[in-house]
Amino acid sequence: MSEKADKDELRVEIEREHFVRAALLAASLGIGEEEIQDIRLKALRQISAEYRNAPGTKSLAQQYGFSKQKVKNLLEKYAEEKRKEGNDKVLAHCYDLSAGEYLSFEEWVDQLLKDWDK
């Protein structure tokens, strides 16, 4: 594929909000580290806040070289940003199968961090 086609594919993946795929593609294209990091943060936020996927969050964090503390800080900052925007839908209570109950995003993050080393 040509460089233009590759960059178009990256743009499309970002527009579709396929951030995990976009991060892989950006890394393979040799895009700047700052842009790759931005896409990786979006991927981590998405798998955490939107999908509430604890194993996926931990796996992505490990792939991206993020520590448990960094993940905690990133997700707390994300929750704060959403609250300030008035867009707290993503922070609302959501059923968590492993906990067997509805958890707010903050409760879900606490559970994620508690179970991180298991």
C-alpha positions as a Markdown table, in Angstrom:
| # | Residue | x | y | z |
|---|---|---|---|---|
| 1 | Met | 0.0 | 0.0 | 0.0 |
| 2 | Ser | 1.1 | 3.5 | -0.6 |
| 3 | Glu | 1.9 | 5.9 | 2.3 |
| 4 | Lys | -1.2 | 8.0 | 1.5 |
| 5 | Ala | -3.4 | 4.9 | 1.5 |
| 6 | Asp | -1.9 | 3.8 | 4.8 |
| 7 | Lys | -2.5 | 7.3 | 6.4 |
| 8 | Asp | -6.1 | 7.3 | 5.0 |
| 9 | Glu | -6.7 | 3.9 | 6.6 |
| 10 | Leu | -5.4 | 5.3 | 9.9 |
| 11 | Arg | -7.7 | 8.3 | 9.6 |
| 12 | Val | -10.7 | 6.1 | 8.9 |
| 13 | Glu | -9.9 | 3.9 | 11.9 |
| 14 | Ile | -9.7 | 7.0 | 14.1 |
| 15 | Glu | -13.0 | 8.3 | 12.7 |
| 16 | Arg | -14.7 | 5.0 | 13.4 |
| 17 | Glu | -13.3 | 5.1 | 16.9 |
| 18 | His | -11.4 | 1.9 | 16.4 |
| 19 | Phe | -8.6 | 3.1 | 18.6 |
| 20 | Val | -6.9 | -0.2 | 19.4 |
| 21 | Arg | -6.6 | -0.9 | 15.7 |
| 22 | Ala | -5.6 | 2.7 | 15.0 |
| 23 | Ala | -2.8 | 2.5 | 17.6 |
| 24 | Leu | -1.4 | -0.7 | 16.0 |
| 25 | Leu | -1.6 | 0.9 | 12.6 |
| 26 | Ala | 0.0 | 4.1 | 13.7 |
| 27 | Ala | 2.9 | 2.2 | 15.3 |
| 28 | Ser | 3.5 | 0.1 | 12.1 |
| 29 | Leu | 3.5 | 3.3 | 10.0 |
| 30 | Gly | 6.1 | 5.0 | 12.1 |
| 31 | Ile | 3.9 | 7.9 | 13.0 |
| 32 | Gly | 5.3 | 10.2 | 15.7 |
| 33 | Glu | 5.4 | 8.9 | 19.2 |
| 34 | Glu | 3.2 | 11.7 | 20.5 |
| 35 | Glu | 0.4 | 10.9 | 18.1 |
| 36 | Ile | 0.8 | 7.1 | 18.9 |
| 37 | Gln | 0.6 | 7.9 | 22.6 |
| 38 | Asp | -2.6 | 10.0 | 22.1 |
| 39 | Ile | -4.3 | 7.2 | 20.2 |
| 40 | Arg | -3.2 | 4.6 | 22.8 |
| 41 | Leu | -4.7 | 6.8 | 25.6 |
| 42 | Lys | -8.0 | 6.9 | 23.6 |
| 43 | Ala | -7.9 | 3.2 | 23.2 |
| 44 | Leu | -7.3 | 2.7 | 27.0 |
| 45 | Arg | -10.1 | 5.1 | 27.9 |
| 46 | Gln | -12.5 | 3.4 | 25.4 |
| 47 | Ile | -11.9 | -0.1 | 26.6 |
| 48 | Ser | -12.1 | 1.0 | 30.2 |
| 49 | Ala | -14.9 | 3.6 | 30.3 |
| 50 | Glu | -17.1 | 2.6 | 27.4 |
| 51 | Tyr | -16.6 | -1.1 | 27.4 |
| 52 | Arg | -15.7 | -1.7 | 31.1 |
| 53 | Asn | -13.4 | -4.5 | 30.0 |
| 54 | Ala | -11.1 | -5.1 | 32.9 |
| 55 | Pro | -9.0 | -7.9 | 31.3 |
| 56 | Gly | -8.7 | -5.8 | 28.1 |
| 57 | Thr | -7.7 | -2.7 | 30.1 |
| 58 | Lys | -5.0 | -4.6 | 31.9 |
| 59 | Ser | -3.7 | -6.2 | 28.7 |
| 60 | Leu | -3.6 | -3.0 | 26.7 |
| 61 | Ala | -1.9 | -1.2 | 29.6 |
| 62 | Gln | 0.8 | -3.9 | 29.7 |
| 63 | Gln | 1.2 | -3.8 | 25.9 |
| 64 | Tyr | 1.6 | 0.0 | 26.0 |
| 65 | Gly | 4.0 | -0.1 | 29.0 |
| 66 | Phe | 1.6 | 1.7 | 31.4 |
| 67 | Ser | 2.0 | 0.9 | 35.1 |
| 68 | Lys | -0.9 | 0.3 | 37.4 |
| 69 | Gln | -0.4 | 3.8 | 38.9 |
| 70 | Lys | -0.3 | 5.4 | 35.4 |
| 71 | Val | -3.6 | 3.7 | 34.5 |
| 72 | Lys | -5.2 | 4.9 | 37.8 |
| 73 | Asn | -4.1 | 8.4 | 37.1 |
| 74 | Leu | -5.2 | 8.4 | 33.5 |
| 75 | Leu | -8.7 | 7.0 | 34.3 |
| 76 | Glu | -9.2 | 9.4 | 37.3 |
| 77 | Lys | -8.2 | 12.3 | 35.0 |
| 78 | Tyr | -10.6 | 11.0 | 32.3 |
| 79 | Ala | -13.5 | 10.8 | 34.8 |
| 80 | Glu | -12.8 | 14.3 | 36.0 |
| 81 | Glu | -12.7 | 15.7 | 32.4 |
| 82 | Lys | -16.0 | 14.0 | 31.6 |
| 83 | Arg | -17.6 | 15.5 | 34.8 |
| 84 | Lys | -16.4 | 19.0 | 33.9 |
| 85 | Glu | -17.8 | 18.6 | 30.4 |
| 86 | Gly | -21.1 | 17.5 | 31.8 |
| 87 | Asn | -20.8 | 14.3 | 29.9 |
| 88 | Asp | -21.1 | 11.8 | 32.7 |
| 89 | Lys | -23.1 | 9.2 | 30.8 |
| 90 | Val | -19.9 | 7.1 | 30.5 |
| 91 | Leu | -19.4 | 7.4 | 34.2 |
| 92 | Ala | -22.9 | 6.1 | 35.1 |
| 93 | His | -23.6 | 2.8 | 36.8 |
| 94 | Cys | -23.1 | -0.2 | 34.6 |
| 95 | Tyr | -23.5 | -3.9 | 35.3 |
| 96 | Asp | -20.3 | -5.6 | 36.0 |
| 97 | Leu | -20.4 | -9.4 | 35.5 |
| 98 | Ser | -17.4 | -10.2 | 37.7 |
| 99 | Ala | -18.7 | -8.1 | 40.6 |
| 100 | Gly | -22.3 | -9.2 | 40.0 |
| 101 | Glu | -23.6 | -5.7 | 40.6 |
| 102 | Tyr | -24.0 | -2.2 | 39.0 |
| 103 | Leu | -20.8 | -0.1 | 39.5 |
| 104 | Ser | -20.1 | 3.5 | 38.8 |
| 105 | Phe | -17.0 | 4.1 | 36.7 |
| 106 | Glu | -15.1 | 5.1 | 39.9 |
| 107 | Glu | -16.2 | 1.9 | 41.6 |
| 108 | Trp | -15.2 | -0.1 | 38.5 |
| 109 | Val | -11.8 | 1.5 | 38.5 |
| 110 | Asp | -11.3 | 0.7 | 42.2 |
| 111 | Gln | -12.3 | -2.9 | 41.5 |
| 112 | Leu | -9.9 | -3.0 | 38.5 |
| 113 | Leu | -7.0 | -1.8 | 40.6 |
| 114 | Lys | -7.8 | -4.1 | 43.5 |
| 115 | Asp | -7.8 | -7.1 | 41.1 |
| 116 | Trp | -4.8 | -5.9 | 39.0 |
| 117 | Asp | -2.2 | -8.2 | 40.5 |
| 118 | Lys | -4.4 | -11.3 | 40.6 |
